[in-house]
Coordinates of N, CA and C in Angstrom, one line a residue:
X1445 N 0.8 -1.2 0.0 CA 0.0 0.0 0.0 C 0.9 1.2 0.0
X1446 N 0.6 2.2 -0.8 CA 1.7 3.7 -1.3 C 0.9 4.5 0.3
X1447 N 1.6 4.6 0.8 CA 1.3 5.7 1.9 C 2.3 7.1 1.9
X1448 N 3.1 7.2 0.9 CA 3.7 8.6 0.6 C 2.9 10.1 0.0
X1449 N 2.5 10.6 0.7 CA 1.5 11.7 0.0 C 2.2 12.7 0.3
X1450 N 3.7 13.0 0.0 CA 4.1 14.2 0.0 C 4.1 15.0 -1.7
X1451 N 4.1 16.0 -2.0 CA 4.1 16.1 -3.4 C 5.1 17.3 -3.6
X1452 N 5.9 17.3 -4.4 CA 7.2 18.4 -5.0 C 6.3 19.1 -5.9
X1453 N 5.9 20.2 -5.5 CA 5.5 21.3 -6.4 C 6.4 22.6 -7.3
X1454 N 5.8 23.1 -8.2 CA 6.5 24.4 -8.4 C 5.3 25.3 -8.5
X1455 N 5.8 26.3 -7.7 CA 4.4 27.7 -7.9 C 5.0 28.0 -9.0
X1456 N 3.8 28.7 -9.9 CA 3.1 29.2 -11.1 C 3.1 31.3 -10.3
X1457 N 2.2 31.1 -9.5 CA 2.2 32.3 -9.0 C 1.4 32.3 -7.5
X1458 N 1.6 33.7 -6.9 CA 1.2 33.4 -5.4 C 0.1 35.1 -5.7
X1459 N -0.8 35.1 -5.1 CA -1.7 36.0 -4.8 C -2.6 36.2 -3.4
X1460 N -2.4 37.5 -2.7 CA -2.6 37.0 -1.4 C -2.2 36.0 -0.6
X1461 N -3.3 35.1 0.1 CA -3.2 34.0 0.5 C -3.4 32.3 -0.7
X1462 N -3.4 33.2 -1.5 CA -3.4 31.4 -2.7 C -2.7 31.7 -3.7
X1463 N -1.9 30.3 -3.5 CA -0.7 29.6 -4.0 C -1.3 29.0 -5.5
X1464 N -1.1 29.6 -6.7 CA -1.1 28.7 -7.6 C 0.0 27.8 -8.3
X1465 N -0.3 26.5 -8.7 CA 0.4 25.3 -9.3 C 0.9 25.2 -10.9
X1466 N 2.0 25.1 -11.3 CA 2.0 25.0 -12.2 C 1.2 23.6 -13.2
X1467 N 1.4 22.6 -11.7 CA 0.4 21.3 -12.2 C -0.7 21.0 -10.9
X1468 N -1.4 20.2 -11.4 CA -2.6 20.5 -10.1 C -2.1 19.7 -9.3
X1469 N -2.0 19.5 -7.9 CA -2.1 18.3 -7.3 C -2.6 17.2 -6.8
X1470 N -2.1 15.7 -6.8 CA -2.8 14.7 -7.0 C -3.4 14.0 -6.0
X1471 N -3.1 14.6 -4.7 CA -3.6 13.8 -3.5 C -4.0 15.0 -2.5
X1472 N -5.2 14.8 -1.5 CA -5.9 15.4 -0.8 C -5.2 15.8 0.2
X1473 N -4.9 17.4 0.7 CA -4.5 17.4 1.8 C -5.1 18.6 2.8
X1474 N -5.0 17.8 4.2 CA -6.0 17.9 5.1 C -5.0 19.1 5.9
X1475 N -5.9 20.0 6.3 CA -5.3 21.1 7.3 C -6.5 20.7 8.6
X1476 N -6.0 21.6 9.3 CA -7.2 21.9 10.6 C -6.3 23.0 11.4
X1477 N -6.7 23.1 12.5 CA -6.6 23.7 13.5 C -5.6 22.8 14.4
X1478 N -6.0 21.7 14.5 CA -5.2 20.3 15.2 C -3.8 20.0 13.9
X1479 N -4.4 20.3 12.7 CA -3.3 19.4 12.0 C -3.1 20.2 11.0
X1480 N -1.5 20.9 10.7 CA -1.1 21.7 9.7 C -0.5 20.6 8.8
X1481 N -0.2 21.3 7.3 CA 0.4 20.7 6.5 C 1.7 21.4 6.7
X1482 N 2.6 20.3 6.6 CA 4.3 20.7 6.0 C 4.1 21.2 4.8
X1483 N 5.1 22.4 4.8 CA 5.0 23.3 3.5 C 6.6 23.9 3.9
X1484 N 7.4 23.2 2.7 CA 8.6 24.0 2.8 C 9.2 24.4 1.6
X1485 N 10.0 25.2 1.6 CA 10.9 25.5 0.0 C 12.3 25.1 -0.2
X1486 N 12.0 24.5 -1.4 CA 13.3 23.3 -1.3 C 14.5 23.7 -2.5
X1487 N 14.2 24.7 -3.0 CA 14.3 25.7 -4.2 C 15.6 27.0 -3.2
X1488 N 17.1 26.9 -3.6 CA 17.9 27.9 -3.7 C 18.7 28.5 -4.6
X1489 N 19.1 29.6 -4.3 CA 19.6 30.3 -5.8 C 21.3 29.6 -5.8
X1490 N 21.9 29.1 -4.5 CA 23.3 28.3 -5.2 C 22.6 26.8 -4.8
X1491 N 23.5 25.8 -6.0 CA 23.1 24.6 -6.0 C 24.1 23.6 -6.1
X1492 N 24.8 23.2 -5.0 CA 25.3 21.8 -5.0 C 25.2 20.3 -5.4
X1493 N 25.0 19.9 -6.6 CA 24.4 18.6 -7.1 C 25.4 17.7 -7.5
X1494 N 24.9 16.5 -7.3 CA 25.9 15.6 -8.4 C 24.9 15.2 -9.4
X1495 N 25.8 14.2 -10.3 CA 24.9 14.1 -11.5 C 24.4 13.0 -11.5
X1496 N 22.8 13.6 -12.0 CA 21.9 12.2 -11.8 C 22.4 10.9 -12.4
X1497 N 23.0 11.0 -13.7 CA 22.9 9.1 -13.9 C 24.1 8.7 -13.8
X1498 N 25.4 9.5 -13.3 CA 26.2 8.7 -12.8 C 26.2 8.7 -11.0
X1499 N 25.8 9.3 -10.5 CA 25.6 8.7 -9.2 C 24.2 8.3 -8.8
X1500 N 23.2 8.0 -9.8 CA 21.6 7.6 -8.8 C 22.0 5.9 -8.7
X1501 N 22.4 5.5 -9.9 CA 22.5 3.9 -10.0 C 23.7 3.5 -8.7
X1502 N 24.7 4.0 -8.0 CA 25.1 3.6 -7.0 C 25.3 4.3 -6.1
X1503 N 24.2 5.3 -5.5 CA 24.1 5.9 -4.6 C 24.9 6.8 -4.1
X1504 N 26.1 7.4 -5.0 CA 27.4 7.7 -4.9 C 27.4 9.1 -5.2
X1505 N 27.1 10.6 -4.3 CA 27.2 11.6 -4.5 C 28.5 12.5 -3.8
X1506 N 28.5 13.7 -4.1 CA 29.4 14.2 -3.8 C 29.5 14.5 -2.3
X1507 N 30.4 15.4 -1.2 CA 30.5 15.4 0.1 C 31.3 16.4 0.2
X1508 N 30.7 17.3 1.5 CA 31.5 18.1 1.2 C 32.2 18.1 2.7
X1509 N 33.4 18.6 3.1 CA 33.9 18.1 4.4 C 34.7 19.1 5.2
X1510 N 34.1 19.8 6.3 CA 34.8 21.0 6.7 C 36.1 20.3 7.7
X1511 N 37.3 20.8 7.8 CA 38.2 20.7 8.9 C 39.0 21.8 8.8
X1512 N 38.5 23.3 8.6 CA 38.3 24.4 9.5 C 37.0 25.5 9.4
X1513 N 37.4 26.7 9.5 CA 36.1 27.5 9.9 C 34.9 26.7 8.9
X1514 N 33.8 27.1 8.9 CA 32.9 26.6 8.0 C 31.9 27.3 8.3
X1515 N 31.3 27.8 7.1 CA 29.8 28.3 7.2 C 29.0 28.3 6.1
X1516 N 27.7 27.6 6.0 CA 27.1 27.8 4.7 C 25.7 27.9 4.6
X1517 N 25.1 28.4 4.1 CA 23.8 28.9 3.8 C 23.3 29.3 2.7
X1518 N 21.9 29.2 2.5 CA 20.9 29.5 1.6 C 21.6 28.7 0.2
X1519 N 22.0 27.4 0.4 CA 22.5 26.3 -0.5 C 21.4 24.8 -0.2
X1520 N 21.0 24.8 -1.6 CA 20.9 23.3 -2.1 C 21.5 22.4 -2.0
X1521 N 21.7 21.5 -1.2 CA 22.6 20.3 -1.7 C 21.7 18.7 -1.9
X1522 N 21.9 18.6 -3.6 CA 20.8 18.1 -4.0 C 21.9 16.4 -4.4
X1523 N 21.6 15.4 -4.5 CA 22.0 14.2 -4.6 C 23.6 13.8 -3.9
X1524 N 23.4 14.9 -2.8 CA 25.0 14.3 -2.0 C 25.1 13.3 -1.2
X1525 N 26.5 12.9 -0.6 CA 26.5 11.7 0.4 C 26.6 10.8 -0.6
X1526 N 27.1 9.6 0.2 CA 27.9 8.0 -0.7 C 27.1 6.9 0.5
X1527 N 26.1 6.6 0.0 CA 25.2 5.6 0.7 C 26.4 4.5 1.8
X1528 N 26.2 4.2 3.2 CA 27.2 3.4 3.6 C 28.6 3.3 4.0
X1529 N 28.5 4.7 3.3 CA 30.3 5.1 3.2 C 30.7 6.1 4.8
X1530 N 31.2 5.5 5.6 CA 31.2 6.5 7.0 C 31.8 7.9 6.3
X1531 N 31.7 8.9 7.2 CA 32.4 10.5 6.6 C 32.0 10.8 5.5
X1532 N 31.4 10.1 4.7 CA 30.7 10.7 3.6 C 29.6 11.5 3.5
X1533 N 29.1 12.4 4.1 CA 27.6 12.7 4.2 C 27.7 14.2 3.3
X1534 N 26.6 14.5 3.0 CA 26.4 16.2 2.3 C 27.3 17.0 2.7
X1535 N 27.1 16.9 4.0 CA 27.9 18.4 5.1 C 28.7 17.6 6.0
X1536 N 29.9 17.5 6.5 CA 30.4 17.2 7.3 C 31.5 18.2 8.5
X1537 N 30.7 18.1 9.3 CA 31.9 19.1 10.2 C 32.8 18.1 11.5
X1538 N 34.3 18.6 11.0 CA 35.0 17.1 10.9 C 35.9 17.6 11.8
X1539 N 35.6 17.0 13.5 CA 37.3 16.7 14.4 C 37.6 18.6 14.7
X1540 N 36.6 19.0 14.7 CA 37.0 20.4 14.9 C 36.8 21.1 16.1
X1541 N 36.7 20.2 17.4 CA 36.7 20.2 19.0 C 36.1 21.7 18.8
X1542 N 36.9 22.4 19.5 CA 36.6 23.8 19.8 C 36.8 24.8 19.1
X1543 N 37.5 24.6 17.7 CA 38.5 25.3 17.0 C 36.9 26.3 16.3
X1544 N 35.6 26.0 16.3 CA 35.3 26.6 15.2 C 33.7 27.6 15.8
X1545 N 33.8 28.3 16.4 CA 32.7 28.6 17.2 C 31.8 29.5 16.3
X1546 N 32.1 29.6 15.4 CA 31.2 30.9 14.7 C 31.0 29.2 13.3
X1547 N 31.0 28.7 13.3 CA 30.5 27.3 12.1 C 29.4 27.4 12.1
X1548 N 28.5 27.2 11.0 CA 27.4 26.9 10.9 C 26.8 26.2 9.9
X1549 N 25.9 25.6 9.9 CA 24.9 25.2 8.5 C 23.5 25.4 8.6
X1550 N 23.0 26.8 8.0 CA 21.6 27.7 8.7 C 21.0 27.3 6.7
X1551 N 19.9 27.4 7.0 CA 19.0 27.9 5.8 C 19.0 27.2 4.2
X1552 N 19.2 25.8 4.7 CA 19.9 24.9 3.1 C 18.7 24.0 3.2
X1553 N 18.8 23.5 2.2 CA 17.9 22.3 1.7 C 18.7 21.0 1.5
X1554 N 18.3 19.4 1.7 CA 19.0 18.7 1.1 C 17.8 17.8 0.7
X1555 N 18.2 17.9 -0.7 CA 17.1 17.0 -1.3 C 17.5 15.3 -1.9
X1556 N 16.8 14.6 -2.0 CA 17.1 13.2 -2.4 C 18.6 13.2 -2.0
X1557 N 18.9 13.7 -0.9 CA 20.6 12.8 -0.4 C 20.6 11.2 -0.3
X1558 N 21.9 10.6 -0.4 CA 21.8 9.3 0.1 C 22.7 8.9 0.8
X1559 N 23.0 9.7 1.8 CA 23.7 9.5 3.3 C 23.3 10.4 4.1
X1560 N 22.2 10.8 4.4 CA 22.0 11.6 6.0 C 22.1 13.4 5.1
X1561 N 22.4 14.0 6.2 CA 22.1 15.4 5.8 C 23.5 16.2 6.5
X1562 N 23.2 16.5 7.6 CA 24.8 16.8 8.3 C 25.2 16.1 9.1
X1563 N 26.2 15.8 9.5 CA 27.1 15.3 10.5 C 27.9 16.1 11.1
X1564 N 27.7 15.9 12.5 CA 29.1 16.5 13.8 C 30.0 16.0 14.4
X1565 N 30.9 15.8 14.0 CA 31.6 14.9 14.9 C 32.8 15.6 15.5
X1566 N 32.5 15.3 16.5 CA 33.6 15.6 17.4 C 34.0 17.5 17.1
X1567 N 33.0 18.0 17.4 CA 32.8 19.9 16.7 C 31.9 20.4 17.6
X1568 N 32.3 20.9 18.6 CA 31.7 22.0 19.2 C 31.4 23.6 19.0
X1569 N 29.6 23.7 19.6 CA 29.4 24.9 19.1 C 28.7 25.1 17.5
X1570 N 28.6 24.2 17.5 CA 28.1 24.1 15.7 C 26.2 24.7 15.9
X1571 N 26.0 25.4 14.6 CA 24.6 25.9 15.0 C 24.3 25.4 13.2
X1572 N 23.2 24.5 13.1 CA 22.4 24.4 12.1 C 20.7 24.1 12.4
X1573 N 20.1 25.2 11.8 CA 19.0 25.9 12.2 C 18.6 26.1 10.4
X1574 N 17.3 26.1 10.2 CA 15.8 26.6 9.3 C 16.4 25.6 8.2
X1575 N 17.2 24.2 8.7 CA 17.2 23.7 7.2 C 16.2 23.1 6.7
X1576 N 15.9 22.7 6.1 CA 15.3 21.5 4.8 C 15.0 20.5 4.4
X1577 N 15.1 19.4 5.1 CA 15.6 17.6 4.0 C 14.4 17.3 3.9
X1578 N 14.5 16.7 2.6 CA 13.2 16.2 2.0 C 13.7 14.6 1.1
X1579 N 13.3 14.2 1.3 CA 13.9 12.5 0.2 C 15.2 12.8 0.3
X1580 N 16.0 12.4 1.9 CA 16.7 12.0 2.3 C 17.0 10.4 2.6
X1581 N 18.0 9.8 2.6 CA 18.2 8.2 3.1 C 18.9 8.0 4.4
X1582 N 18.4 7.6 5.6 CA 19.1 7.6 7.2 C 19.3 8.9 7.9
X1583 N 19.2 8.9 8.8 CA 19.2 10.1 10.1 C 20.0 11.5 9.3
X1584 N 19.1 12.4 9.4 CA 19.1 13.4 8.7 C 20.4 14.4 10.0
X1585 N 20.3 14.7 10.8 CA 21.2 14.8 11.8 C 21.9 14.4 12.7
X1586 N 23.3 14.2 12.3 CA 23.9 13.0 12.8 C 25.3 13.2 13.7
X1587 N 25.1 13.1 15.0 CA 26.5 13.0 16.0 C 26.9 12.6 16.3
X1588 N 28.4 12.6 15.7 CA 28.8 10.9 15.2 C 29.4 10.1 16.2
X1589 N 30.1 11.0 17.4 CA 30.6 10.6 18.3 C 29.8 10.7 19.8
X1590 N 29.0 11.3 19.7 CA 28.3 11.8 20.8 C 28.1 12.5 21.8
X1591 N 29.7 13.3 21.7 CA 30.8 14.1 23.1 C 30.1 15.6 22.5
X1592 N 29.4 15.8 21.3 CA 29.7 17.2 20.9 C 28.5 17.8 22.0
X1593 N 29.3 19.1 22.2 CA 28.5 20.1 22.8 C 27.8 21.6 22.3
X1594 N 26.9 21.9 22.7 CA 26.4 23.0 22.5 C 25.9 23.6 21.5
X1595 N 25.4 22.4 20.7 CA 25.2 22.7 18.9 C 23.4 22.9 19.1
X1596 N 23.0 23.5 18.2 CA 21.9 24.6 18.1 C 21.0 24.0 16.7
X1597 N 20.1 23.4 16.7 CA 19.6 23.0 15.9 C 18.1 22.9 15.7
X1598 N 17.5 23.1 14.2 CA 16.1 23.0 13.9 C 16.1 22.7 12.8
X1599 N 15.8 21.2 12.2 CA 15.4 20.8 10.8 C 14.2 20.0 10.4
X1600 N 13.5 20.7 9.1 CA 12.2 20.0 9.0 C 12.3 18.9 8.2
X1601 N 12.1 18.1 8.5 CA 12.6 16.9 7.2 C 10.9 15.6 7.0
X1602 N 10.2 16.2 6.3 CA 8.9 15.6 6.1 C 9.2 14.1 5.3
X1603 N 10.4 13.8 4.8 CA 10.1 12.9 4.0 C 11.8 12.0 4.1
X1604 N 11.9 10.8 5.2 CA 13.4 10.3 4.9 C 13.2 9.1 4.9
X1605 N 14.0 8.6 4.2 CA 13.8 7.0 4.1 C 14.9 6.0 4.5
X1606 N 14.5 4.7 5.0 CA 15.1 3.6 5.8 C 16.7 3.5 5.2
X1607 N 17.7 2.8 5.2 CA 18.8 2.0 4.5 C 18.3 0.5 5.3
X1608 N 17.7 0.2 4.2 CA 17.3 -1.7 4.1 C 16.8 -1.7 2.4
X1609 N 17.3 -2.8 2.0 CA 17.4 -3.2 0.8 C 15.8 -4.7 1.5
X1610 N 15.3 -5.0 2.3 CA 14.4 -5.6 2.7 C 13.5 -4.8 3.3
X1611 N 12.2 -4.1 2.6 CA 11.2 -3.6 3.3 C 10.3 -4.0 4.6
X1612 N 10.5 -5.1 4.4 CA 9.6 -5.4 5.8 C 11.2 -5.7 7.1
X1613 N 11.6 -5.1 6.8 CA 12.6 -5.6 8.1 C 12.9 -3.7 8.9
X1614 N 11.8 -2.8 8.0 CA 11.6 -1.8 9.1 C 10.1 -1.2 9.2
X1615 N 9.3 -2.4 9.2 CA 8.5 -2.0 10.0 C 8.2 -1.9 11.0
X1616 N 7.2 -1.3 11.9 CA 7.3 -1.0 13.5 C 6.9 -2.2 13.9
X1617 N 7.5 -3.4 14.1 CA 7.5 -4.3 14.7 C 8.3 -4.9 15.5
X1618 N 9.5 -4.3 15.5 CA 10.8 -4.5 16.1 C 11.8 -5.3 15.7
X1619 N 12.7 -6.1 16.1 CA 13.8 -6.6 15.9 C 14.9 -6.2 15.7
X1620 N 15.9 -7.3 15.7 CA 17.5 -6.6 16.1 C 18.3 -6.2 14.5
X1621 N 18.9 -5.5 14.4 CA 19.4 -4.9 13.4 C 20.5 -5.3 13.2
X1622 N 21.7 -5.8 12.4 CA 22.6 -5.9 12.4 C 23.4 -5.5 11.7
X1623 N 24.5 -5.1 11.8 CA 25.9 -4.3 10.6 C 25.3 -5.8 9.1
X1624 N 26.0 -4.9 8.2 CA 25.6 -5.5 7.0 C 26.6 -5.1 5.8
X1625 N 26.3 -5.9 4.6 CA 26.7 -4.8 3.5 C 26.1 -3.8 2.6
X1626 N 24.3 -4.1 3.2 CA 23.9 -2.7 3.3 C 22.9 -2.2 4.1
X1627 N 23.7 -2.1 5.2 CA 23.1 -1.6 6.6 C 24.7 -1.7 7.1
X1628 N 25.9 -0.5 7.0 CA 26.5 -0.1 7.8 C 26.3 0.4 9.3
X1629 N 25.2 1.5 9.2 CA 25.0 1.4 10.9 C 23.2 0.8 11.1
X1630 N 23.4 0.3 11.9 CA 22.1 -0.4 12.5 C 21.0 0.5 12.3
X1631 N 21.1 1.6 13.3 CA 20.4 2.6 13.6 C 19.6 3.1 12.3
X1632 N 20.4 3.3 11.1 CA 19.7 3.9 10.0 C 18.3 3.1 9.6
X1633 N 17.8 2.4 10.2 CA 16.8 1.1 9.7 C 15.5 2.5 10.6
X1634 N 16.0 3.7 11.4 CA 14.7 4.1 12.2 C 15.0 5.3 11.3
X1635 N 15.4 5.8 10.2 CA 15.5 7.1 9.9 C 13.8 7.9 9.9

């Protein structure tokens, strides 16, 4: 049964309060008072990409990897990260203990990544806030070591999906997870 009803739009035009579509949309969606719709923009004017048909068939995108200052914003990073591959992720802020207090990753999008979204490891002080992920693969925010302190964070990520090459082995039914050759870390089975 398809239970994915998120839908990638492009506005046509905005007036007032209504949003028009360049195509209509294909599935029903419910607002209330109890229940808002996710509504984000996944659209920036710089764009980080790899190329679709040599990296979709082995999940193999580009990475980008800070080990000093670092700061980036209002960037796209559209098919990054190397599925399984440790330190490979979109954004990586890398072994930079204390060295980097003004670092950040504020106001980006990552779209169809296929390794996670950011990673901290071992980087204190890190602030990433108003990002984006949308058709991501495994934990969209990720600390890799667990010691990091005082990092500042807000990401909307309406849409990420498992690393299991076996769909029923993440349903909510439980069971034990194991390293694999494709299930590097366990954990990614709850993304």
């Amino acid at each position: 049964e398809e239970t994915e009803e998120n839908e990638v739009m492009t506005i046509a035009a905005i007036s007032g309060n209504e949003i028009a579509f360049t195509t209509p949309l294909t599935r029903t969606h419910w607002a209330s008072q109890e229940y808002q719709a996710e509504v984000a923009l996944l659209s920036r004017r710089i764009v980080i990409n790899s190329d679709k048909e040599s990296s979709d068939p082995d999940e193999f995108g580009g990475h980008i990897i800070i080990r000093g200052e670092g700061r980036i914003s209002g960037t796209q990073l559209r098919r990054m990260g190397q599925k399984n591959v440790m330190a490979r992720y979109p954004f990586h802020f890398h072994l930079l203990l204390y060295s980097c207090p003004t670092c950040y990753a504020n106001d980006n999008t990552f779209y169809e990544t296929y390794y996670r979204c950011v990673s901290i490891h071992a980087t204190h002080n890190v602030q990433v806030l108003r990002n984006v992920a949308f058709d991501i693969t495994g934990h969209c925010f990720y600390l890799e070591t667990g010691i990091e302190e005082n990092k500042r964070s807000h990401i909307i990520s309406p849409h990420s999906c498992t690393i299991s090459s076996d769909p029923q082995r993440v349903l909510p039914k439980g069971g034990t997870f194991t390293e694999s050759a494709d299930l590097l870390i366990p954990a990614d089975t709850t993304a």
